[in-house]
Short mmCIF file of C-alpha atoms in Angstrom, two decimals:
data_model
loop_
_atom_site.label_atom_id
_atom_site.label_comp_id
_atom_site.label_asym_id
_atom_site.label_seq_id
_atom_site.Cartn_x
_atom_site.Cartn_y
_atom_site.Cartn_z
CA MET A 1 0.10 -0.29 0.25
CA ILE A 2 1.26 3.25 -1.09
CA ASP A 3 1.22 6.64 1.40
CA PRO A 4 -2.65 7.66 1.55
CA ASP A 5 -1.37 11.50 1.12
CA PHE A 6 0.34 9.99 -2.48
CA ALA A 7 -2.50 8.07 -3.35
CA THR A 8 -5.03 11.38 -2.87
CA ALA A 9 -3.16 13.35 -4.77
CA LEU A 10 -2.56 11.04 -7.63
CA ALA A 11 -6.45 10.43 -7.63
CA ALA A 12 -6.80 14.41 -7.60
CA HIS A 13 -4.51 14.86 -10.60
CA GLY A 14 -5.96 11.77 -12.43
CA TYR A 15 -2.75 9.86 -12.30
CA GLU A 16 -2.43 6.68 -12.47
CA LEU A 17 0.49 4.58 -11.77
CA THR A 18 1.39 0.18 -11.64
CA GLU A 19 1.70 -0.82 -8.14
CA THR A 20 5.91 -1.03 -8.68
CA GLN A 21 6.01 2.69 -10.16
CA ALA A 22 3.22 3.52 -7.52
CA GLU A 23 6.19 1.88 -4.96
CA ARG A 24 9.20 3.02 -6.72
CA ILE A 25 7.98 6.37 -7.10
CA GLU A 26 6.98 6.88 -3.53
CA ALA A 27 10.10 5.28 -2.26
CA TYR A 28 12.00 7.83 -5.23
CA VAL A 29 10.25 10.41 -3.31
CA LYS A 30 11.11 9.94 0.11
CA LEU A 31 14.74 9.78 0.08
CA LEU A 32 14.46 13.12 -1.51
CA TRP A 33 12.65 14.34 1.07
CA HIS A 34 14.98 12.98 3.46
CA TRP A 35 17.86 14.22 1.91
CA ASN A 36 16.67 17.41 1.21
CA GLU A 37 16.70 18.95 5.35
CA SER A 38 20.70 19.20 4.51
CA ILE A 39 21.15 20.20 1.05
CA ASN A 40 18.81 21.79 -0.88
CA LEU A 41 17.15 19.74 -3.32
CA THR A 42 13.15 20.85 -4.23
CA ARG A 43 11.11 23.11 -2.75
CA HIS A 44 8.00 19.98 -3.06
CA THR A 45 8.15 18.78 -0.34
CA THR A 46 4.46 17.97 -0.35
CA TRP A 47 1.86 15.33 -1.85
CA ASP A 48 0.05 18.03 -3.67
CA LEU A 49 2.63 19.74 -4.54
CA PHE A 50 5.28 16.80 -5.83
CA VAL A 51 2.87 15.48 -8.25
CA GLY A 52 1.31 19.27 -9.83
CA ARG A 53 4.77 20.17 -10.60
CA ASP A 54 7.03 17.86 -11.03
CA LEU A 55 5.05 14.06 -11.69
CA ARG A 56 3.31 16.29 -14.10
CA ASP A 57 6.34 17.54 -16.14
CA CYS A 58 7.83 13.43 -15.86
CA PHE A 59 3.96 12.14 -17.24
CA GLU A 60 4.19 15.27 -20.46
CA LEU A 61 7.95 14.46 -21.11
CA ALA A 62 7.21 11.08 -20.28
CA SER A 63 5.09 10.87 -23.68
CA LEU A 64 7.71 12.05 -25.54
CA ILE A 65 10.59 9.82 -25.56
CA ASP A 66 10.51 6.92 -27.34
CA PRO A 67 11.74 3.44 -26.92
CA GLY A 68 15.46 2.93 -26.35
CA GLU A 69 16.05 6.37 -26.50
CA ASP A 70 19.71 7.68 -24.31
CA VAL A 71 18.26 10.79 -22.77
CA LEU A 72 20.31 13.03 -20.70
CA ASP A 73 18.98 14.86 -18.10
CA LEU A 74 21.43 18.56 -17.78
CA GLY A 75 21.80 20.02 -14.58
CA SER A 76 19.76 16.89 -13.02
CA GLY A 77 19.52 18.38 -8.78
CA GLY A 78 17.24 16.67 -7.22
CA GLY A 79 16.81 14.13 -10.20
CA VAL A 80 13.63 15.62 -11.43
CA PRO A 81 12.52 14.80 -14.17
CA GLY A 82 15.42 12.04 -14.86
CA ILE A 83 15.07 9.34 -12.39
CA PRO A 84 11.16 9.41 -12.67
CA LEU A 85 11.08 9.09 -16.30
CA ALA A 86 13.18 6.34 -15.19
CA ILE A 87 10.86 4.63 -13.26
CA LEU A 88 7.79 5.30 -15.89
CA ARG A 89 9.32 4.59 -18.94
CA PRO A 90 12.47 1.41 -18.37
CA ASP A 91 12.44 1.05 -21.94
CA VAL A 92 14.92 3.99 -22.75
CA ARG A 93 18.27 4.75 -20.38
CA VAL A 94 18.48 7.69 -18.30
CA SER A 95 21.09 9.54 -17.75
CA LEU A 96 21.42 12.04 -14.85
CA SER A 97 24.11 15.05 -15.20
CA GLU A 98 25.16 17.37 -12.00
CA SER A 99 28.53 19.75 -11.71
CA VAL A 100 27.56 19.83 -7.37
CA GLY A 101 29.40 17.13 -5.61
CA LYS A 102 26.95 17.48 -2.67
CA ARG A 103 24.44 16.63 -5.29
CA ALA A 104 25.87 14.42 -7.36
CA LYS A 105 26.23 11.93 -4.35
CA VAL A 106 23.32 11.64 -3.44
CA LEU A 107 21.94 11.33 -7.08
CA ASP A 108 24.19 8.33 -7.27
CA GLU A 109 22.80 6.76 -3.13
CA ILE A 110 19.15 7.83 -4.21
CA VAL A 111 19.65 5.94 -7.99
CA SER A 112 22.02 2.74 -6.35
CA GLU A 113 19.04 2.03 -3.62
CA LEU A 114 16.32 1.93 -5.85
CA HIS A 115 18.99 -0.18 -8.82
CA LEU A 116 17.77 1.96 -10.81
CA PRO A 117 20.02 1.77 -14.72
CA VAL A 118 21.06 5.82 -14.21
CA ALA A 119 24.04 6.29 -14.55
CA VAL A 120 24.84 9.56 -12.60
CA TYR A 121 28.02 12.50 -13.81
CA GLU A 122 29.23 14.57 -11.24
CA ALA A 123 30.45 16.35 -14.05
CA ARG A 124 27.97 19.67 -16.56
CA GLY A 125 25.58 18.30 -18.78
CA GLN A 126 27.61 20.57 -22.07
CA GLU A 127 31.50 18.49 -20.92
CA LEU A 128 29.58 15.14 -21.38
CA LEU A 129 29.00 15.89 -24.97
CA PHE A 130 32.41 15.94 -25.46
CA ASP A 131 33.24 12.20 -24.93
CA PHE A 132 29.08 10.91 -25.43
CA ARG A 133 26.35 10.40 -27.20
CA PHE A 134 22.35 11.03 -26.47
CA THR A 135 19.26 10.91 -28.42
CA THR A 136 17.62 13.70 -26.57
CA LEU A 137 18.83 16.10 -23.89
CA VAL A 138 16.11 17.38 -21.09
CA SER A 139 16.52 20.40 -18.78
CA ARG A 140 13.98 21.08 -16.01
CA ALA A 141 14.52 24.91 -14.08
CA VAL A 142 18.49 25.27 -14.86
CA GLY A 143 19.21 28.69 -17.29
CA SER A 144 17.77 30.48 -19.63
CA LEU A 145 16.05 29.49 -22.59
CA MET A 146 18.89 31.90 -24.54
CA LYS A 147 21.70 30.57 -21.68
CA LEU A 148 20.65 27.14 -23.09
CA VAL A 149 20.97 27.35 -26.65
CA GLN A 150 24.46 28.67 -26.47
CA TRP A 151 25.13 25.80 -23.60
CA VAL A 152 24.08 23.35 -26.38
CA GLU A 153 25.31 25.03 -29.82
CA PRO A 154 29.08 23.57 -29.90
CA HIS A 155 28.01 19.99 -28.79
CA TRP A 156 24.85 18.76 -32.19
CA GLU A 157 26.60 16.49 -32.91
CA SER A 158 26.35 14.50 -30.42
CA LEU A 159 22.88 14.78 -29.78
CA ASP A 160 20.02 14.80 -32.21
CA ARG A 161 17.66 17.55 -29.96
CA MET A 162 16.68 19.44 -26.65
CA LEU A 163 13.17 18.80 -24.74
CA VAL A 164 12.71 21.25 -22.31
CA ILE A 165 10.39 22.04 -19.79
CA LYS A 166 9.48 25.69 -19.03
CA GLY A 167 6.66 27.50 -17.55
CA PRO A 168 4.50 30.74 -17.61
CA LYS A 169 7.60 33.09 -18.42
CA TRP A 170 9.30 31.22 -21.38
CA VAL A 171 7.83 33.55 -24.06
CA GLN A 172 9.65 36.13 -22.61
CA GLU A 173 12.83 33.96 -22.27
CA ARG A 174 12.35 32.83 -26.38
CA ALA A 175 11.52 36.76 -27.27
CA GLU A 176 15.77 37.79 -25.05
CA ALA A 177 16.59 34.78 -26.80
CA ARG A 178 15.42 35.89 -30.36
CA HIS A 179 16.51 39.51 -29.30
CA HIS A 180 20.33 38.09 -29.17
CA GLY A 181 20.12 36.16 -32.01
CA VAL A 182 20.87 32.89 -30.25
CA LEU A 183 17.88 31.32 -32.24
CA SER A 184 19.00 32.41 -35.53
CA GLY A 185 20.71 28.00 -36.26
CA VAL A 186 17.89 26.08 -34.65
CA ASN A 187 13.97 24.85 -35.28
CA LEU A 188 11.63 26.05 -32.16
CA ARG A 189 8.56 24.05 -31.67
CA VAL A 190 5.96 23.79 -28.76
CA ALA A 191 6.18 19.78 -28.16
CA LYS A 192 2.97 20.14 -25.27
CA SER A 193 1.46 23.10 -23.26
CA TYR A 194 -0.68 21.99 -20.11
CA PRO A 195 -1.44 23.44 -16.78
CA LEU A 196 0.59 23.46 -13.61
CA GLY A 197 -0.95 21.51 -11.14
CA GLY A 198 -0.60 21.68 -7.12
CA SER A 199 -2.09 24.19 -4.59
CA THR A 200 0.84 26.64 -4.85
CA VAL A 201 1.05 29.23 -8.11
CA GLU A 202 4.78 29.60 -9.17
CA GLN A 203 7.15 29.01 -11.06
CA ILE A 204 8.68 26.59 -12.85
CA GLY A 205 11.76 25.67 -15.31
CA ASP A 206 11.88 29.60 -15.83
CA SER A 207 14.97 31.36 -14.63
CA ALA A 208 13.36 34.29 -12.78
CA GLY A 209 10.29 35.61 -11.88
CA ASP A 210 6.85 35.25 -9.84
CA GLY A 211 5.12 32.99 -12.27
CA GLY A 212 2.19 35.93 -13.18
CA GLY A 213 1.65 37.28 -16.25
CA GLU A 214 -0.28 36.16 -18.85
CA GLY A 215 0.44 32.29 -19.40
CA ALA A 216 0.15 32.10 -16.27
CA GLY A 217 -0.41 28.86 -14.60
CA GLU A 218 0.72 26.71 -18.17
CA GLY A 219 3.70 24.42 -18.53
CA VAL A 220 5.49 23.68 -21.91
CA ILE A 221 7.76 20.97 -23.02
CA LEU A 222 9.78 23.09 -25.96
CA GLN A 223 11.41 20.65 -28.80
CA ILE A 224 14.84 22.69 -29.73
CA TRP A 225 17.34 20.96 -32.71
CA PRO A 226 19.50 22.66 -35.37
CA ARG A 227 18.35 24.32 -38.32
CA GLY A 228 19.04 22.52 -41.67
CA ARG A 229 18.81 18.90 -40.34
CA ASP A 230 16.11 17.11 -39.79
CA LEU A 231 14.74 15.13 -36.55
CA PRO A 232 14.38 10.92 -37.37
CA ALA A 233 11.60 10.28 -37.90
CA LYS A 234 10.35 8.27 -35.14
CA LEU A 235 11.36 11.42 -32.99
CA GLY A 236 8.77 14.07 -35.10
CA THR A 237 6.17 11.77 -33.49
CA PHE A 238 4.76 12.82 -30.29
CA VAL A 239 2.14 10.39 -28.87
CA ASP A 240 -0.39 10.56 -26.14
CA SER A 241 1.04 8.74 -23.35
CA GLY A 242 -2.74 7.85 -21.39
CA PRO A 243 -2.11 7.67 -16.94
CA GLN A 244 1.45 5.46 -17.77
CA GLY A 245 3.15 7.67 -19.20
CA GLY A 246 4.56 5.97 -21.91
CA PRO A 247 3.96 5.55 -25.80
CA ALA A 248 0.49 5.07 -26.93
CA THR A 249 -1.80 6.81 -30.01
CA GLU A 250 0.27 9.14 -32.50
CA GLN A 251 -0.94 12.73 -31.56
CA VAL A 252 1.48 14.90 -33.07
CA VAL A 253 3.45 14.94 -36.22
CA ASP A 254 6.25 17.86 -36.46
CA SER A 255 8.01 19.51 -38.86
CA PRO A 256 9.94 22.46 -39.61
CA ASP A 257 7.38 23.36 -42.33
CA LYS A 258 4.32 21.79 -41.11
CA PRO A 259 3.22 23.06 -37.70
CA THR A 260 -0.02 21.40 -36.21
CA GLY A 261 -2.30 22.04 -33.46
CA GLU A 262 -2.67 25.57 -33.77
CA ALA A 263 -5.15 26.19 -31.11
CA SER A 264 -3.74 23.47 -28.69
CA GLY A 265 -0.19 24.65 -28.68
CA GLU A 266 1.11 20.88 -29.67
CA GLY A 267 3.70 21.36 -32.93
CA ARG A 268 2.66 25.32 -32.91
CA ASP A 269 6.30 27.05 -33.99
CA ALA A 270 7.93 29.04 -30.90
CA SER A 271 10.94 30.29 -32.73
#
């Protein structure tokens, strides 16, 4: 039996997990909160906030990942989204990069205790791209959009795309990046948009701000890849995951020349 408060939060937000997924995610969160008492890893220390914000982002992200992908979680912090993604999608290979030594050691402890096949690197993600190749780099609450694109720009031969989780201030970040010409060499699409859950209104995935203003309460996942390069066909196919976070039915096929889903925000051009 999982924690009743966890079960209540899952039901309140409309999510279903298998018994194994629920047990492993509960174990992860309890370890995260235990370590959070001695090292700052998360502000979401209730089940409602964890499910409504952290797990929600992970469910949405999981629906955009194809089986067999090699995924790098850039600046993993407390392990979101990488660790829940590895639990929801055991058919993908997840690696965590965290440059802060104390956090990297905690992540390694958590992964070991959960017996997850997840590699933890005490390094900046950009450094790993000199030596390793990944299908997808994922990022959540790590720098502005401009900084992320600048960091990755020299390393596009080492990955196919980025999936960047952002909160309500992503439009302002896009404007800043566009103003400085940072987006001129990449395609940028809104792959997912969804309401942010939880009992408080706060910023998720943005570098600064209070989460107010236009679009407050909405999260997005941005897909970014170099101009002039076609995504592999499977990576241009977005799927509706259903409650378990795994691929199910084809939802949107996104390409630079064929933006779709303008009304819902899925697949529309954001660059």
